[in-house]
Amino acid sequence: MYHTFSIRLARRDELRAIQHIENTADLMFRRIAMPWVLAMQPAALRALEQARRRGWLWVATGAANRALGFALLTTVGGEAYLHQLSVLPQAAGRGVGSALIATVCDAARAAGHRTVLLSTYTGVPWNAPYYARRGFAAIPLGDYTRALRDVRATERRLGHPVWRRVLMRRTLRDDA
Ligand SMILES: CC(C)(COP(=O)(O)OP(=O)(O)OC[C@H]1O[C@@H](n2cnc3c(N)ncnc32)[C@H](O)[C@@H]1OP(=O)(O)O)[C@@H](O)C(=O)NCCC(=O)NCCS
């Protein structure tokens, strides 16, 4: 059980642990009969390291400074893009994910971005509805730019049923 946690930038020697967190967090999808998610590769080491060097890869840590969750921020079409957010099941439900989202939004704003994008599953309680409660709104299909259509094409190639996916955007206020 993790009662307290902190957030800091990831270290280079934590990238494999971060991949492990992503795979382990995805076990949640087993409960709702979405087993294809479990078969997907986690974020590549190269992408993790690129984000880490930019200061856009954070871990939440618990006891002994060990990572129990992470957030990976990249860009899509020039917009900040929350590429992955994962928290170990044994640490879930304690606000770790929410704190990581707040950190991502702060960093995006500090880098001059006005919005944060993400892509997630509709109808999964800890995906689109979770983000909607944290200020993200679904982008209507008709408003997809070329960059957003490319995100969907990539997801289709990776094996996601894209009709169950939704791109969401949060507008960053100056104070939030
Ligand atoms: C999404 C995720 C990062 C949330 O992390 P977390 O630290 O548990 O998040 P918080 O403690 O801030 O909030 C927990 C939320 O998840 C919801 N939740 C957690 N487990 C749930 C479950 N089994 N069923 C339904 N909702 C669940 C809670 O209702 C709560 O939402 P609310 O506060 O809006 O009601 C985590 O569940 C996870 O890693 N999931 C697997 C990977 C994933 O789907 N990532 C996001 C998609 S890109």
mmCIF file of N, CA and C in Angstrom, residues 11-96:
data_model
loop_
_atom_site.group_PDB
_atom_site.id
_atom_site.type_symbol
_atom_site.label_atom_id
_atom_site.label_comp_id
_atom_site.label_asym_id
_atom_site.label_seq_id
_atom_site.Cartn_x
_atom_site.Cartn_y
_atom_site.Cartn_z
ATOM 1 N N ARG A 11 14.779 9.027 -14.029
ATOM 2 C CA ARG A 11 16.220 8.841 -14.257
ATOM 3 C C ARG A 11 16.404 7.865 -15.410
ATOM 4 N N ARG A 12 17.596 7.919 -16.002
ATOM 5 C CA ARG A 12 17.852 7.049 -17.143
ATOM 6 C C ARG A 12 17.769 5.565 -16.762
ATOM 7 N N ASP A 13 18.165 5.242 -15.549
ATOM 8 C CA ASP A 13 18.165 3.828 -15.156
ATOM 9 C C ASP A 13 16.768 3.320 -14.760
ATOM 10 N N GLU A 14 15.740 4.147 -14.973
ATOM 11 C CA GLU A 14 14.386 3.725 -14.619
ATOM 12 C C GLU A 14 13.529 3.374 -15.844
ATOM 13 N N LEU A 15 14.115 3.444 -17.037
ATOM 14 C CA LEU A 15 13.282 3.288 -18.241
ATOM 15 C C LEU A 15 12.649 1.899 -18.331
ATOM 16 N N ARG A 16 13.401 0.876 -17.969
ATOM 17 C CA ARG A 16 12.812 -0.479 -18.024
ATOM 18 C C ARG A 16 11.743 -0.649 -16.940
ATOM 19 N N ALA A 17 11.973 -0.048 -15.804
ATOM 20 C CA ALA A 17 10.952 -0.098 -14.741
ATOM 21 C C ALA A 17 9.682 0.608 -15.218
ATOM 22 N N ILE A 18 9.855 1.660 -15.989
ATOM 23 C CA ILE A 18 8.698 2.398 -16.522
ATOM 24 C C ILE A 18 7.928 1.520 -17.505
ATOM 25 N N GLN A 19 8.653 0.795 -18.350
ATOM 26 C CA GLN A 19 7.969 -0.136 -19.264
ATOM 27 C C GLN A 19 7.197 -1.193 -18.470
ATOM 28 N N HIS A 20 7.800 -1.643 -17.393
ATOM 29 C CA HIS A 20 7.147 -2.650 -16.550
ATOM 30 C C HIS A 20 5.872 -2.064 -15.915
ATOM 31 N N ILE A 21 5.938 -0.820 -15.492
ATOM 32 C CA ILE A 21 4.745 -0.177 -14.909
ATOM 33 C C ILE A 21 3.630 -0.117 -15.958
ATOM 34 N N GLU A 22 3.992 0.247 -17.190
ATOM 35 C CA GLU A 22 2.952 0.330 -18.234
ATOM 36 C C GLU A 22 2.301 -1.036 -18.446
ATOM 37 N N ASN A 23 3.119 -2.068 -18.576
ATOM 38 C CA ASN A 23 2.567 -3.413 -18.797
ATOM 39 C C ASN A 23 1.704 -3.863 -17.613
ATOM 40 N N THR A 24 2.160 -3.582 -16.419
ATOM 41 C CA THR A 24 1.429 -4.034 -15.230
ATOM 42 C C THR A 24 0.121 -3.261 -15.075
ATOM 43 N N ALA A 25 0.164 -1.948 -15.310
ATOM 44 C CA ALA A 25 -1.062 -1.143 -15.204
ATOM 45 C C ALA A 25 -2.091 -1.622 -16.221
ATOM 46 N N ASP A 26 -1.629 -2.030 -17.389
ATOM 47 C CA ASP A 26 -2.561 -2.465 -18.437
ATOM 48 C C ASP A 26 -3.290 -3.757 -18.079
ATOM 49 N N LEU A 27 -2.841 -4.442 -17.040
ATOM 50 C CA LEU A 27 -3.571 -5.652 -16.615
ATOM 51 C C LEU A 27 -5.010 -5.309 -16.226
ATOM 52 N N MET A 28 -5.256 -4.028 -15.905
ATOM 53 C CA MET A 28 -6.629 -3.595 -15.599
ATOM 54 C C MET A 28 -7.581 -3.901 -16.755
ATOM 55 N N PHE A 29 -7.043 -3.922 -17.975
ATOM 56 C CA PHE A 29 -7.905 -4.138 -19.147
ATOM 57 C C PHE A 29 -8.362 -5.595 -19.271
ATOM 58 N N ARG A 30 -7.704 -6.482 -18.521
ATOM 59 C CA ARG A 30 -8.099 -7.887 -18.534
ATOM 60 C C ARG A 30 -9.506 -8.048 -17.945
ATOM 61 N N ARG A 31 -9.767 -7.210 -16.931
ATOM 62 C CA ARG A 31 -11.052 -7.285 -16.228
ATOM 63 C C ARG A 31 -12.229 -6.929 -17.125
ATOM 64 N N ILE A 32 -11.968 -6.147 -18.162
ATOM 65 C CA ILE A 32 -13.093 -5.682 -18.985
ATOM 66 C C ILE A 32 -12.997 -6.253 -20.393
ATOM 67 N N ALA A 33 -12.390 -7.429 -20.487
ATOM 68 C CA ALA A 33 -12.352 -8.160 -21.763
ATOM 69 C C ALA A 33 -11.767 -7.328 -22.901
ATOM 70 N N MET A 34 -10.641 -6.654 -22.630
ATOM 71 C CA MET A 34 -9.933 -5.951 -23.699
ATOM 72 C C MET A 34 -8.494 -6.479 -23.733
ATOM 73 N N PRO A 35 -8.338 -7.789 -23.958
ATOM 74 C CA PRO A 35 -7.027 -8.420 -23.805
ATOM 75 C C PRO A 35 -5.985 -7.956 -24.819
ATOM 76 N N TRP A 36 -6.439 -7.373 -25.950
ATOM 77 C CA TRP A 36 -5.450 -6.935 -26.940
ATOM 78 C C TRP A 36 -4.539 -5.838 -26.382
ATOM 79 N N VAL A 37 -5.045 -5.087 -25.418
ATOM 80 C CA VAL A 37 -4.219 -4.020 -24.837
ATOM 81 C C VAL A 37 -2.981 -4.635 -24.168
ATOM 82 N N LEU A 38 -3.185 -5.806 -23.556
ATOM 83 C CA LEU A 38 -2.072 -6.449 -22.848
ATOM 84 C C LEU A 38 -0.972 -6.907 -23.794
ATOM 85 N N ALA A 39 -1.343 -7.191 -25.035
ATOM 86 C CA ALA A 39 -0.357 -7.704 -25.983
ATOM 87 C C ALA A 39 0.479 -6.581 -26.597
ATOM 88 N N MET A 40 0.103 -5.341 -26.350
ATOM 89 C CA MET A 40 0.808 -4.223 -27.007
ATOM 90 C C MET A 40 2.137 -3.919 -26.339
ATOM 91 N N GLN A 41 3.057 -3.475 -27.155
ATOM 92 C CA GLN A 41 4.372 -3.109 -26.638
ATOM 93 C C GLN A 41 4.256 -1.820 -25.823
ATOM 94 N N PRO A 42 5.013 -1.708 -24.743
ATOM 95 C CA PRO A 42 5.021 -0.441 -24.003
ATOM 96 C C PRO A 42 5.792 0.621 -24.792
ATOM 97 N N ALA A 43 5.759 1.842 -24.328
ATOM 98 C CA ALA A 43 6.516 2.927 -24.976
ATOM 99 C C ALA A 43 7.967 2.477 -25.145
ATOM 100 N N ALA A 44 8.524 2.741 -26.319
ATOM 101 C CA ALA A 44 9.880 2.280 -26.634
ATOM 102 C C ALA A 44 10.921 3.011 -25.788
ATOM 103 N N LEU A 45 11.998 2.301 -25.500
ATOM 104 C CA LEU A 45 13.071 2.894 -24.679
ATOM 105 C C LEU A 45 13.576 4.190 -25.305
ATOM 106 N N ARG A 46 13.670 4.195 -26.638
ATOM 107 C CA ARG A 46 14.200 5.394 -27.304
ATOM 108 C C ARG A 46 13.271 6.591 -27.095
ATOM 109 N N ALA A 47 11.967 6.343 -27.208
ATOM 110 C CA ALA A 47 11.001 7.434 -27.012
ATOM 111 C C ALA A 47 11.031 7.910 -25.560
ATOM 112 N N LEU A 48 11.168 6.958 -24.639
ATOM 113 C CA LEU A 48 11.230 7.328 -23.220
ATOM 114 C C LEU A 48 12.464 8.181 -22.944
ATOM 115 N N GLU A 49 13.586 7.769 -23.517
ATOM 116 C CA GLU A 49 14.827 8.494 -23.257
ATOM 117 C C GLU A 49 14.794 9.896 -23.884
ATOM 118 N N GLN A 50 14.194 9.974 -25.080
ATOM 119 C CA GLN A 50 14.078 11.283 -25.735
ATOM 120 C C GLN A 50 13.254 12.243 -24.863
ATOM 121 N N ALA A 51 12.136 11.756 -24.343
ATOM 122 C CA ALA A 51 11.294 12.593 -23.493
ATOM 123 C C ALA A 51 12.010 12.923 -22.185
ATOM 124 N N ARG A 52 12.705 11.945 -21.658
ATOM 125 C CA ARG A 52 13.416 12.160 -20.388
ATOM 126 C C ARG A 52 14.436 13.288 -20.528
ATOM 127 N N ARG A 53 15.167 13.255 -21.645
ATOM 128 C CA ARG A 53 16.189 14.307 -21.858
ATOM 129 C C ARG A 53 15.566 15.681 -21.989
ATOM 130 N N ARG A 54 14.346 15.700 -22.478
ATOM 131 C CA ARG A 54 13.650 16.973 -22.645
ATOM 132 C C ARG A 54 13.009 17.430 -21.331
ATOM 133 N N GLY A 55 13.000 16.527 -20.341
ATOM 134 C CA GLY A 55 12.350 16.845 -19.071
ATOM 135 C C GLY A 55 10.865 16.590 -19.115
ATOM 136 N N TRP A 56 10.439 15.667 -19.997
ATOM 137 C CA TRP A 56 9.018 15.382 -20.183
ATOM 138 C C TRP A 56 8.666 13.937 -19.843
ATOM 139 N N LEU A 57 9.400 13.370 -18.911
ATOM 140 C CA LEU A 57 9.076 12.021 -18.429
ATOM 141 C C LEU A 57 9.183 12.053 -16.905
ATOM 142 N N TRP A 58 8.042 11.829 -16.256
ATOM 143 C CA TRP A 58 7.998 11.928 -14.792
ATOM 144 C C TRP A 58 7.630 10.580 -14.184
ATOM 145 N N VAL A 59 8.124 10.361 -12.984
ATOM 146 C CA VAL A 59 7.676 9.210 -12.217
ATOM 147 C C VAL A 59 7.079 9.699 -10.906
ATOM 148 N N ALA A 60 6.077 8.947 -10.450
ATOM 149 C CA ALA A 60 5.588 9.121 -9.093
ATOM 150 C C ALA A 60 6.295 8.045 -8.291
ATOM 151 N N THR A 61 6.796 8.402 -7.139
ATOM 152 C CA THR A 61 7.546 7.435 -6.342
ATOM 153 C C THR A 61 6.898 7.276 -4.972
ATOM 154 N N GLY A 62 7.062 6.055 -4.455
ATOM 155 C CA GLY A 62 6.566 5.768 -3.120
ATOM 156 C C GLY A 62 7.730 5.421 -2.225
ATOM 157 N N ALA A 63 7.559 4.341 -1.500
ATOM 158 C CA ALA A 63 8.598 3.928 -0.560
ATOM 159 C C ALA A 63 9.917 3.724 -1.278
ATOM 160 N N ALA A 64 11.004 4.081 -0.622
ATOM 161 C CA ALA A 64 12.372 3.866 -1.126
ATOM 162 C C ALA A 64 12.595 4.525 -2.490
ATOM 163 N N ASN A 65 11.815 5.579 -2.770
ATOM 164 C CA ASN A 65 12.032 6.347 -4.006
ATOM 165 C C ASN A 65 11.802 5.499 -5.258
ATOM 166 N N ARG A 66 11.024 4.444 -5.135
ATOM 167 C CA ARG A 66 10.775 3.563 -6.298
ATOM 168 C C ARG A 66 9.561 4.024 -7.086
ATOM 169 N N ALA A 67 9.715 3.971 -8.428
ATOM 170 C CA ALA A 67 8.634 4.443 -9.300
ATOM 171 C C ALA A 67 7.418 3.523 -9.191
ATOM 172 N N LEU A 68 6.226 4.128 -9.080
ATOM 173 C CA LEU A 68 4.986 3.371 -9.045
ATOM 174 C C LEU A 68 3.998 3.869 -10.103
ATOM 175 N N GLY A 69 4.401 4.931 -10.797
ATOM 176 C CA GLY A 69 3.565 5.447 -11.879
ATOM 177 C C GLY A 69 4.414 6.383 -12.722
ATOM 178 N N PHE A 70 3.950 6.669 -13.937
ATOM 179 C CA PHE A 70 4.717 7.608 -14.771
ATOM 180 C C PHE A 70 3.794 8.314 -15.757
ATOM 181 N N ALA A 71 4.295 9.431 -16.277
ATOM 182 C CA ALA A 71 3.616 10.150 -17.363
ATOM 183 C C ALA A 71 4.655 10.512 -18.406
ATOM 184 N N LEU A 72 4.280 10.300 -19.660
ATOM 185 C CA LEU A 72 5.156 10.572 -20.800
ATOM 186 C C LEU A 72 4.483 11.622 -21.677
ATOM 187 N N LEU A 73 5.153 12.753 -21.829
ATOM 188 C CA LEU A 73 4.622 13.844 -22.647
ATOM 189 C C LEU A 73 5.448 13.964 -23.921
ATOM 190 N N THR A 74 4.767 14.118 -25.053
ATOM 191 C CA THR A 74 5.453 14.334 -26.338
ATOM 192 C C THR A 74 4.701 15.466 -27.047
ATOM 193 N N THR A 75 4.883 15.584 -28.348
ATOM 194 C CA THR A 75 4.053 16.525 -29.110
ATOM 195 C C THR A 75 3.459 15.804 -30.320
ATOM 196 N N VAL A 76 2.327 16.306 -30.744
ATOM 197 C CA VAL A 76 1.678 15.834 -31.976
ATOM 198 C C VAL A 76 1.250 17.084 -32.731
ATOM 199 N N GLY A 77 1.746 17.237 -33.928
ATOM 200 C CA GLY A 77 1.387 18.414 -34.726
ATOM 201 C C GLY A 77 1.681 19.710 -33.992
ATOM 202 N N GLY A 78 2.729 19.709 -33.188
ATOM 203 C CA GLY A 78 3.118 20.920 -32.464
ATOM 204 C C GLY A 78 2.381 21.111 -31.149
ATOM 205 N N GLU A 79 1.425 20.242 -30.854
ATOM 206 C CA GLU A 79 0.638 20.365 -29.615
ATOM 207 C C GLU A 79 1.178 19.386 -28.573
ATOM 208 N N ALA A 80 1.131 19.769 -27.309
ATOM 209 C CA ALA A 80 1.557 18.847 -26.244
ATOM 210 C C ALA A 80 0.623 17.638 -26.235
ATOM 211 N N TYR A 81 1.192 16.439 -26.055
ATOM 212 C CA TYR A 81 0.423 15.203 -26.181
ATOM 213 C C TYR A 81 0.803 14.266 -25.033
ATOM 214 N N LEU A 82 -0.166 13.973 -24.190
ATOM 215 C CA LEU A 82 0.073 13.030 -23.086
ATOM 216 C C LEU A 82 0.054 11.627 -23.684
ATOM 217 N N HIS A 83 1.226 11.128 -23.962
ATOM 218 C CA HIS A 83 1.361 9.878 -24.706
ATOM 219 C C HIS A 83 1.007 8.671 -23.844
ATOM 220 N N GLN A 84 1.380 8.721 -22.572
ATOM 221 C CA GLN A 84 1.058 7.585 -21.697
ATOM 222 C C GLN A 84 1.005 8.030 -20.242
ATOM 223 N N LEU A 85 0.042 7.466 -19.542
ATOM 224 C CA LEU A 85 -0.104 7.680 -18.099
ATOM 225 C C LEU A 85 -0.414 6.316 -17.506
ATOM 226 N N SER A 86 0.396 5.847 -16.592
ATOM 227 C CA SER A 86 0.179 4.522 -15.997
ATOM 228 C C SER A 86 0.545 4.551 -14.521
ATOM 229 N N VAL A 87 -0.259 3.850 -13.742
ATOM 230 C CA VAL A 87 -0.006 3.727 -12.296
ATOM 231 C C VAL A 87 -0.168 2.260 -11.926
ATOM 232 N N LEU A 88 0.738 1.738 -11.144
ATOM 233 C CA LEU A 88 0.637 0.342 -10.719
ATOM 234 C C LEU A 88 -0.700 0.114 -10.010
ATOM 235 N N PRO A 89 -1.360 -1.003 -10.279
ATOM 236 C CA PRO A 89 -2.664 -1.261 -9.651
ATOM 237 C C PRO A 89 -2.631 -1.152 -8.126
ATOM 238 N N GLN A 90 -1.547 -1.597 -7.519
ATOM 239 C CA GLN A 90 -1.506 -1.556 -6.041
ATOM 240 C C GLN A 90 -1.385 -0.131 -5.500
ATOM 241 N N ALA A 91 -1.102 0.839 -6.386
ATOM 242 C CA ALA A 91 -1.004 2.239 -5.955
ATOM 243 C C ALA A 91 -2.158 3.073 -6.495
ATOM 244 N N ALA A 92 -3.103 2.425 -7.191
ATOM 245 C CA ALA A 92 -4.179 3.173 -7.854
ATOM 246 C C ALA A 92 -5.181 3.724 -6.845
ATOM 247 N N GLY A 93 -5.901 4.750 -7.281
ATOM 248 C CA GLY A 93 -6.986 5.304 -6.482
ATOM 249 C C GLY A 93 -6.533 6.196 -5.343
ATOM 250 N N ARG A 94 -5.298 6.657 -5.400
ATOM 251 C CA ARG A 94 -4.787 7.534 -4.341
ATOM 252 C C ARG A 94 -4.395 8.904 -4.874
ATOM 253 N N GLY A 95 -4.811 9.198 -6.080
ATOM 254 C CA GLY A 95 -4.522 10.517 -6.636
ATOM 255 C C GLY A 95 -3.200 10.617 -7.375
ATOM 256 N N VAL A 96 -2.513 9.483 -7.556
ATOM 257 C CA VAL A 96 -1.212 9.519 -8.250
ATOM 258 C C VAL A 96 -1.416 9.957 -9.709
#
